[in-house]
Short mmCIF file of C-alpha atoms in Angstrom, two decimals:
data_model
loop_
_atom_site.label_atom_id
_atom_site.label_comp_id
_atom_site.label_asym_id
_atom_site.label_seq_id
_atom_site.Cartn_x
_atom_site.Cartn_y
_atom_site.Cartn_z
CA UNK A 27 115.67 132.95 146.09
CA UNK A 28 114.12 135.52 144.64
CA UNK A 29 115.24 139.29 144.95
CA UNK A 30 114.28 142.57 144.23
CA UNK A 31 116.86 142.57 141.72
CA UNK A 32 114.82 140.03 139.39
CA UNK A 33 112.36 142.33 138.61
CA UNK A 34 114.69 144.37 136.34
CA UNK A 35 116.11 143.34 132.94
CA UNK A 36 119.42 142.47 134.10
CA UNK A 37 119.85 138.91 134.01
CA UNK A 38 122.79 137.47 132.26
CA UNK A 39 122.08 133.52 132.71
CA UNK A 40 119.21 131.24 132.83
CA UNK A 41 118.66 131.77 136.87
CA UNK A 42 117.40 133.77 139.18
CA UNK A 43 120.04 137.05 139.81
CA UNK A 44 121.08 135.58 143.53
CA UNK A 45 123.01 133.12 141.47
CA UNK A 46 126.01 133.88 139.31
CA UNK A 47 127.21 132.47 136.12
CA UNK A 48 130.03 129.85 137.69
CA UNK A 49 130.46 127.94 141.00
CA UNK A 50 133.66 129.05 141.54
CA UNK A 51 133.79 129.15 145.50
CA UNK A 52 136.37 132.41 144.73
CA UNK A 53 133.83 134.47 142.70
CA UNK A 54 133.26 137.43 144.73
CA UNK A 55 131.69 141.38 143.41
CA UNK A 56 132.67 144.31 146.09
CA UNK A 57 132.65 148.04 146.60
CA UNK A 58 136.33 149.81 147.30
CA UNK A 59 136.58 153.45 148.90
CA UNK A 60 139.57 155.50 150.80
CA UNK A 61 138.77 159.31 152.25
CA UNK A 62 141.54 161.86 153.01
CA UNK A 63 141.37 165.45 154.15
CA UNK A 64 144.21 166.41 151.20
CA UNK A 65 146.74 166.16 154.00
CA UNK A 66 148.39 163.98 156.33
CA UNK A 67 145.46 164.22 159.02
CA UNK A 68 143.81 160.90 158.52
CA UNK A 69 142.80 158.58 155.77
CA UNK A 70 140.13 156.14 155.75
CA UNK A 71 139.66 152.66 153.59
CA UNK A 72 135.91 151.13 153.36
CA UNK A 73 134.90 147.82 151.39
CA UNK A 74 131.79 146.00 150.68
CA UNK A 75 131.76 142.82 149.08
CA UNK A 76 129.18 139.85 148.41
CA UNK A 77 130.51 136.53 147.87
CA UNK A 78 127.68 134.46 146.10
CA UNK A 79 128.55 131.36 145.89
CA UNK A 80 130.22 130.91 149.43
CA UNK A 81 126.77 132.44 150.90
CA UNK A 82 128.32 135.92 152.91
CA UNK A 83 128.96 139.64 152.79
CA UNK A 84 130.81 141.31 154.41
CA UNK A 85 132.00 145.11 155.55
CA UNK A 86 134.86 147.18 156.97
CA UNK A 87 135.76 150.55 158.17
CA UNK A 88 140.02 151.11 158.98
CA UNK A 89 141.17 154.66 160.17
CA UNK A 90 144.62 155.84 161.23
CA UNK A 91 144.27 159.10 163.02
CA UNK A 92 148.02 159.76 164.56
CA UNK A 93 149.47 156.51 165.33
CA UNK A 94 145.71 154.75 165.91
CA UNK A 95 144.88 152.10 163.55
CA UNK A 96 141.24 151.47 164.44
CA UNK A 97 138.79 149.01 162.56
CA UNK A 98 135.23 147.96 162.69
CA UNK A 99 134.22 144.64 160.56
CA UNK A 100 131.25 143.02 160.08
CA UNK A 101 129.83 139.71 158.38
CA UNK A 102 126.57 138.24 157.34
CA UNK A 103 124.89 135.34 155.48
CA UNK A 104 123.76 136.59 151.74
CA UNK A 105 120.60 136.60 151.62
CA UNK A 106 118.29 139.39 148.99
CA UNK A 107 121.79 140.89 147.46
CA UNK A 108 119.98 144.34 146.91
CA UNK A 109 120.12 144.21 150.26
CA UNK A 110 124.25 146.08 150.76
CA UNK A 111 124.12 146.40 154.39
CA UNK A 112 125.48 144.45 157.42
CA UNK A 113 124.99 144.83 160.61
CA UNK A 114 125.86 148.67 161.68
CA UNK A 115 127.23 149.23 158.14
CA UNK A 116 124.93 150.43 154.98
CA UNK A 117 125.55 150.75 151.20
CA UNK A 118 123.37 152.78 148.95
CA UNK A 119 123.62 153.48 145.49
CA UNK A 120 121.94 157.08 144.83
CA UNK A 121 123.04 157.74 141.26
CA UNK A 122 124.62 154.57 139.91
CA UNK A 123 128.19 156.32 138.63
CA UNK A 124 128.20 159.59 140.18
CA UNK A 125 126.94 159.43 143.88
CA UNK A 126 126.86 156.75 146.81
CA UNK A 127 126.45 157.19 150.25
CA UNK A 128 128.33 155.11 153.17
CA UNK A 129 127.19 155.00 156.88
CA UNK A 130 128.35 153.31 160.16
CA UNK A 131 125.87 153.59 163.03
CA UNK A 132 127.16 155.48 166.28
CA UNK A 133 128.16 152.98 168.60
CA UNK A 134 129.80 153.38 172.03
CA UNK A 135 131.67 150.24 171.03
CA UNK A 136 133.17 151.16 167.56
CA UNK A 137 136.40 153.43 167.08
CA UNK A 138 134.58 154.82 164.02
CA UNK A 139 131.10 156.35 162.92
CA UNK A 140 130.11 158.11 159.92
CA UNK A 141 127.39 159.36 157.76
CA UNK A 142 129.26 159.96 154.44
CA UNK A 143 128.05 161.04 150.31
CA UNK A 144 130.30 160.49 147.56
CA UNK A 145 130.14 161.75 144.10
CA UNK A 146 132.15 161.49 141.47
CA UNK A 147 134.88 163.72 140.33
CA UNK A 148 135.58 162.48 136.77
CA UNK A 149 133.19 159.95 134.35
CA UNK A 150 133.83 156.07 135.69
CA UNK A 151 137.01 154.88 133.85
CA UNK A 152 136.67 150.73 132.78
CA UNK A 153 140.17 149.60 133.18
CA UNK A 154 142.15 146.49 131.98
CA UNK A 155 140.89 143.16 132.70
CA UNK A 156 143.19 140.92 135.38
CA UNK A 157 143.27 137.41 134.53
CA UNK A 158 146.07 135.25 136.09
CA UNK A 159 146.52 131.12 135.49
CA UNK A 160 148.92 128.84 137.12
CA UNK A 161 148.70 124.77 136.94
CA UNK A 162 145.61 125.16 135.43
CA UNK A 163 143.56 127.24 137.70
CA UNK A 164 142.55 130.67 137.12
CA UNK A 165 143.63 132.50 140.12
CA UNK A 166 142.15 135.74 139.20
CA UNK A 167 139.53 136.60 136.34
CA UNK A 168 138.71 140.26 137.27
CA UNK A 169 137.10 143.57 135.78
CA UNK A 170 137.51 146.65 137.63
CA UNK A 171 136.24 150.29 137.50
CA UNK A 172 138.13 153.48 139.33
CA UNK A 173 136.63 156.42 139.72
CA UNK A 174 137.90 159.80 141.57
CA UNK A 175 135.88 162.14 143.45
CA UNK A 176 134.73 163.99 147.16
CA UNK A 177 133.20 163.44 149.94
CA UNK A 178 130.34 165.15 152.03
CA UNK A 179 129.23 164.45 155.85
CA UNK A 180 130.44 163.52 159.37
CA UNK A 181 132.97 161.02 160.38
CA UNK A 182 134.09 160.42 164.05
CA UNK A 183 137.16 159.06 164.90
CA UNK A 184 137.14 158.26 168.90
CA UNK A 185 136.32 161.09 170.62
CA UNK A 186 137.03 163.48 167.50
CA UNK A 187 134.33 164.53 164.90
CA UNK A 188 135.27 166.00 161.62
CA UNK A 189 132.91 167.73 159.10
CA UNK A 190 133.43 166.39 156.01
CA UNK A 191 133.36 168.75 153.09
CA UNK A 192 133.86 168.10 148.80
CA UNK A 193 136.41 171.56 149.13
CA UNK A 194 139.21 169.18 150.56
CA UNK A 195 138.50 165.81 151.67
CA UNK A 196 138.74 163.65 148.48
CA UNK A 197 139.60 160.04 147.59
CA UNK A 198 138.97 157.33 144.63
CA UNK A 199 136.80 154.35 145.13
CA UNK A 200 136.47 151.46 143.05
CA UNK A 201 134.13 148.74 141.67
CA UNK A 202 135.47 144.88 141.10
CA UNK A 203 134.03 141.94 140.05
CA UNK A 204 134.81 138.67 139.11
CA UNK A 205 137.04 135.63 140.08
CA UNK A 206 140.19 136.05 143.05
CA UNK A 207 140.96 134.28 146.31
CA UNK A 208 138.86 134.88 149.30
CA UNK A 209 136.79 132.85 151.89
CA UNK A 210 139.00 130.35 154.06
CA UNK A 211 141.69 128.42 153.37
CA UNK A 212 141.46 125.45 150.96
CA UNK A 213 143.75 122.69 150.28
CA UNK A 214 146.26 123.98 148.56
CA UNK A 215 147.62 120.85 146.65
CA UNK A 216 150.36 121.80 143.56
CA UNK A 217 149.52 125.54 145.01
CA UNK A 218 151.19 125.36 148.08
CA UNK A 219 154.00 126.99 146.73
CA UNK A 220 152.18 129.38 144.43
CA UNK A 221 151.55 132.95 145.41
CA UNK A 222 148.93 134.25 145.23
CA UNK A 223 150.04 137.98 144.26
CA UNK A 224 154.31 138.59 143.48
CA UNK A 225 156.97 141.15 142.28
CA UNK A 226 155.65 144.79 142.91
CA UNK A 227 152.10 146.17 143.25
CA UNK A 228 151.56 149.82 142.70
CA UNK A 229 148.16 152.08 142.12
CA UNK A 230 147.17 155.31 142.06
CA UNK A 231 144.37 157.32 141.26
CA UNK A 232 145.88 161.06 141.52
CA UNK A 233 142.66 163.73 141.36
CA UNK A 234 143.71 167.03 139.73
CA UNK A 235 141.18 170.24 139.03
CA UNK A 236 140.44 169.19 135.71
CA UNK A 237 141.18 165.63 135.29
CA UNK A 238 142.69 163.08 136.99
CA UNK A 239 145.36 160.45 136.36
CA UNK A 240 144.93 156.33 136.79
CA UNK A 241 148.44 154.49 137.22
CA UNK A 242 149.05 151.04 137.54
CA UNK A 243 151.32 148.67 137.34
CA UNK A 244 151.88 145.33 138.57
CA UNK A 245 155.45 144.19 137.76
CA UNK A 246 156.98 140.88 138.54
CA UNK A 247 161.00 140.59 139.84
CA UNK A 248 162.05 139.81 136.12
CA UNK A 249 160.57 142.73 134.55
CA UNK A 250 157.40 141.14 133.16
CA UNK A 251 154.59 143.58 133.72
CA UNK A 252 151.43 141.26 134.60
CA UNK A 253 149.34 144.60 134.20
CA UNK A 254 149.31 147.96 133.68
CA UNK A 255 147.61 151.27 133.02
CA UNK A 256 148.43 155.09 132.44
CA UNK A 257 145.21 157.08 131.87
CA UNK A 258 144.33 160.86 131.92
CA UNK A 259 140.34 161.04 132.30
CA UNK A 260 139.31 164.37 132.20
CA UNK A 261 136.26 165.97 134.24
CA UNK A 262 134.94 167.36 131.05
CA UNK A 263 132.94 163.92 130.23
CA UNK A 264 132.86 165.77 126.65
CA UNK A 265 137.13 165.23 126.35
CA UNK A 266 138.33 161.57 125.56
CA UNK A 267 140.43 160.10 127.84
CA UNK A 268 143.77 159.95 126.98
CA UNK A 269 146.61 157.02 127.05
CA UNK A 270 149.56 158.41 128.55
CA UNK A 271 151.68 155.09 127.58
CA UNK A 272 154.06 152.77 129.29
CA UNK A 273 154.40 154.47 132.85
CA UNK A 274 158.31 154.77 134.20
CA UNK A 275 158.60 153.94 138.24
CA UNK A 276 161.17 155.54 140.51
CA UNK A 277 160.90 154.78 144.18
CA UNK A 278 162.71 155.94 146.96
CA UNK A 279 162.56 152.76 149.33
CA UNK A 280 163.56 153.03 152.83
CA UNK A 281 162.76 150.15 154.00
CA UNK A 282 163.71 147.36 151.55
CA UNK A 283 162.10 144.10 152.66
CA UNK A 284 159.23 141.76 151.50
CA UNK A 285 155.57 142.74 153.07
CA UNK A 286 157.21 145.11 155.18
CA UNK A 287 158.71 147.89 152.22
CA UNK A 288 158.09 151.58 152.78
CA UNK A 289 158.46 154.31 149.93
CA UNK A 290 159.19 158.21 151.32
CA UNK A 291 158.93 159.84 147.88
CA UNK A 292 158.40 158.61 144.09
CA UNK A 293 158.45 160.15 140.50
CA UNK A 294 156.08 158.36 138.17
CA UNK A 295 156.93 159.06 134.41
CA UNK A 296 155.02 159.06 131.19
CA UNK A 297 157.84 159.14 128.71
CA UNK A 298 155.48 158.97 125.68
CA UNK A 299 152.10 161.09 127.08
CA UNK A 300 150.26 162.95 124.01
CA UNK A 301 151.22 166.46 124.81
CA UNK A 302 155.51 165.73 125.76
CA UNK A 303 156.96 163.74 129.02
CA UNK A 304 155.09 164.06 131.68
CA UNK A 305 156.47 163.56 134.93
CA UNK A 306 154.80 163.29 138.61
CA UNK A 307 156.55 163.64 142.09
CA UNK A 308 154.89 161.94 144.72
CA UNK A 309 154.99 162.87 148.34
CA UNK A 310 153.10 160.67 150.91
CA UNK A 311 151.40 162.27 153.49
CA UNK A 312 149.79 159.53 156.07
CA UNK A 313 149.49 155.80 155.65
CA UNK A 314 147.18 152.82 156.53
CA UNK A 315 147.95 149.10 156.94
CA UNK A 316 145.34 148.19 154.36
CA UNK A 317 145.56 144.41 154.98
CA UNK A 318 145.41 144.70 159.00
CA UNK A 319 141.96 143.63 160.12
CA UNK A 320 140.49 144.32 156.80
CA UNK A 321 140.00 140.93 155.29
CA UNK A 322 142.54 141.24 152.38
CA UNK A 323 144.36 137.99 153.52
CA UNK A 324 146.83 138.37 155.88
CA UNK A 325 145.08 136.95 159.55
CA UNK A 326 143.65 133.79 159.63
CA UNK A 327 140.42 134.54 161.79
CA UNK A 328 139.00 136.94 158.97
CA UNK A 329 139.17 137.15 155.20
CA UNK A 330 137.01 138.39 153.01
CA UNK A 331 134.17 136.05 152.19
CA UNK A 332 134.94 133.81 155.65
CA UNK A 333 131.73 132.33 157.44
CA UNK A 334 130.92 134.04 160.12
CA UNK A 335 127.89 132.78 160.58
CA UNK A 336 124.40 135.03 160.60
CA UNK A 337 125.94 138.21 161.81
CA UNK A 338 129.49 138.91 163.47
CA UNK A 339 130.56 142.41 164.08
CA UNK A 340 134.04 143.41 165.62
CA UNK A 341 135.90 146.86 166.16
CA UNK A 342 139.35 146.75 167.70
CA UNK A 343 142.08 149.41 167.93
CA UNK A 344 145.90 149.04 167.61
CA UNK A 345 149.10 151.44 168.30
CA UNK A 346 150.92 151.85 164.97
CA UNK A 347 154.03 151.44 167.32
CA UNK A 348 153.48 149.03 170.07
CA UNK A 349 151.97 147.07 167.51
CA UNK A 350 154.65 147.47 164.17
CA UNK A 351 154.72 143.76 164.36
CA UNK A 352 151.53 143.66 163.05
CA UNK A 353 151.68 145.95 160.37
CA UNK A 354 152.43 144.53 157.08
CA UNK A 355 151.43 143.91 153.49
CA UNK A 356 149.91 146.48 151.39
CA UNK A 357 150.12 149.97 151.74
CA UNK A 358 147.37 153.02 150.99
CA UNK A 359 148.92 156.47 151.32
CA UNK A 360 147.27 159.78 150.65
CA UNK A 361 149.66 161.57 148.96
CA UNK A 362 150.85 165.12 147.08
CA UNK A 363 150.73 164.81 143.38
CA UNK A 364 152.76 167.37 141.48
CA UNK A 365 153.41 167.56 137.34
CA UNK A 366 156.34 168.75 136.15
CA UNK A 367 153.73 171.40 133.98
CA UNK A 368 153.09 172.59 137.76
CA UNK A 369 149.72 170.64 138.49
CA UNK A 370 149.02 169.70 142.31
CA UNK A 371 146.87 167.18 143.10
CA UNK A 372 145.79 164.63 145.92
CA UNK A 373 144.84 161.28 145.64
CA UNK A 374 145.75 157.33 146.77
CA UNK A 375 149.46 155.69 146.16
CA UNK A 376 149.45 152.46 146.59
CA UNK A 377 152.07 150.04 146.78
CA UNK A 378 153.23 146.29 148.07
CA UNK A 379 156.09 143.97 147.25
CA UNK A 380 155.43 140.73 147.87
CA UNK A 381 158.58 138.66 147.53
CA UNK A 382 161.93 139.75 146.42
CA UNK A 383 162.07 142.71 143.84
CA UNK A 384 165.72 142.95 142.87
CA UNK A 385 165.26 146.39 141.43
CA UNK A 386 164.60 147.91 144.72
CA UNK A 387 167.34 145.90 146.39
CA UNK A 388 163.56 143.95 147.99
CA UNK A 389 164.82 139.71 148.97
#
């Protein structure tokens, strides 16, 4: 079980680095990423992840060009885990930080290919640590890192092929680690009737010239904010990153239901920011189903961290409207950022409601 890995100073327990420090079957470490063109052409989620101790990694490329949702997926057994590819998909880590590049081999079977570089926009920003119990067990026991910043390349999209340049097509990726659900089903015992996320999820990274701003905040249908997070980081890894304090939500929801809610504009507020109120109207520009084919939880035949066996690799393509039934859960927009100091911006606005959220009429 030894790896390239073990020959640099980086172990943190008495083992070799292939094995982590608990046996939780739900630890899992993975790579997040979203592309857009600043506009409502396309947008594009990617994910890595390694699962240690349930023995796989896994990949995934989903793209909504028009009303195409297209994804290509891919599984493996862990084996060396410097090794971040699988199958068609590769990971590499240029610049640890700053730059990373992402590629899907050309395949006349896959939707998608792409040959992509990203570098960072603004230093790495560390944010708050999510740790969630219930009847004992720790559902989630996570650290996370965001990060802003463009893209150079090619990316094909069925019989289209765009050229992918820092000037406009942008995104935010980000780096989590730690303890949440994933790999198949278990018994769920006195958790049958626990869920696994609840109230209102909402994220995002907005990527301005000089700086950009991390939101979150994870609210539960009483009010109780489970986490949250209003940061300026500026560009200038010379300026300290401000705290813009407790972040106000306003949501316009048109459709008001569990799993299934949609949001046509927002204004995100910052009451108490350093320099006066800041506020931010949000316009969303194109959406994906993030959860549809993905692994984030939703199908039964693959989750992230599910045995697939040696290698599996899939690509499939739906219609956003022949197949609405299908799309649910969490939403990833690219979206218009724009400061009430006159500041435009683009960047990811995330959001899902999962169960009933009385203060946007959500049962």
């Amino acid at each position: 079980m030894l790896s390239q890995m073990d020959d640099y100073p980086l172990h943190q327990i008495a083992d070799v680095m292939r094995f982590v420090g608990t046996s939780d079957r739900n630890f899992y470490d993975r790579y997040y990423f979203n592309l857009h063109s600043s506009s409502g052409e396309l947008m594009m989620v990617m994910g890595l992840g390694q699962y240690p101790t349930l023995g796989t990694q896994d990949c995934f490329a989903v793209v909504r060009r028009g009303d195409q949702h297209h994804v290509v997926r891919a599984s493996r057994e862990l084996g060396d885990r410097m090794d971040t590819s699988v199958g068609p998909f590769r990971l590499e880590v240029i610049k640890g930080l700053e730059k990373l590049r992402f590629t899907l081999d050309e395949s006349p079977d896959n939707p998608i290919a792409f040959d992509l570089t990203w570098e960072g926009a603004i230093p790495a920003h560390l944010e708050p640590r999510q740790y969630i119990r219930k009847h004992g067990r720790v559902l989630f026991d996570s650290m996370r890192f965001a990060q802003t910043g463009c893209w150079t390349g090619s990316l094909r999209v069925g019989e289209e092929t765009f050229q992918v340049t820092p000037d406009s097509w942008k995104g935010s990726r980000d780096r989590s680690w730690g303890v949440r659900p994933v790999g198949e089903l278990e018994p769920p015992g006195i958790h049958a009737s626990t869920p696994i996320m609840e109230g209102m999820w909402n994220y995002a990274p907005m990527q301005f010239d000089d700086y950009s701003i991390l939101y979150i905040c994870h609210e539960h249908d009483n009010g109780h904010r489970q986490l949250e997070e209003a940061m300026r980081v500026w560009a200038d890894p010379d300026r300290e990153s401000e705290w813009l304090g407790a972040p106000v939500h306003e949501h316009n929801v048109v459709v008001p239901q569990a799993y299934l809610t949609q949001i046509d504009r927002s204004v995100i507020r910052f009451p108490d920011a350093p320099e006066g109120p800041l506020e931010i109207n949000v316009s969303p520009l194109t959406h994906v189903w993030v959860m549809v084919g993905t692994g984030y939880g939703l199908e039964a035949d693959w989750k992230h961290g599910m045995h697939h066996g040696p290698l599996k690799v899939e690509s499939f393509s739906l219609d956003m409207e022949t197949d609405s039934s299908r799309m649910l859960g969490l939403v990833d927009h690219a979206a218009r950022f724009e400061t009430n100091t006159g500041d435009v911006g683009h960047g990811l606005f995330e959001y899902g409601f999962f169960g009933p959220f009385k203060h946007y009429g959500i049962d």
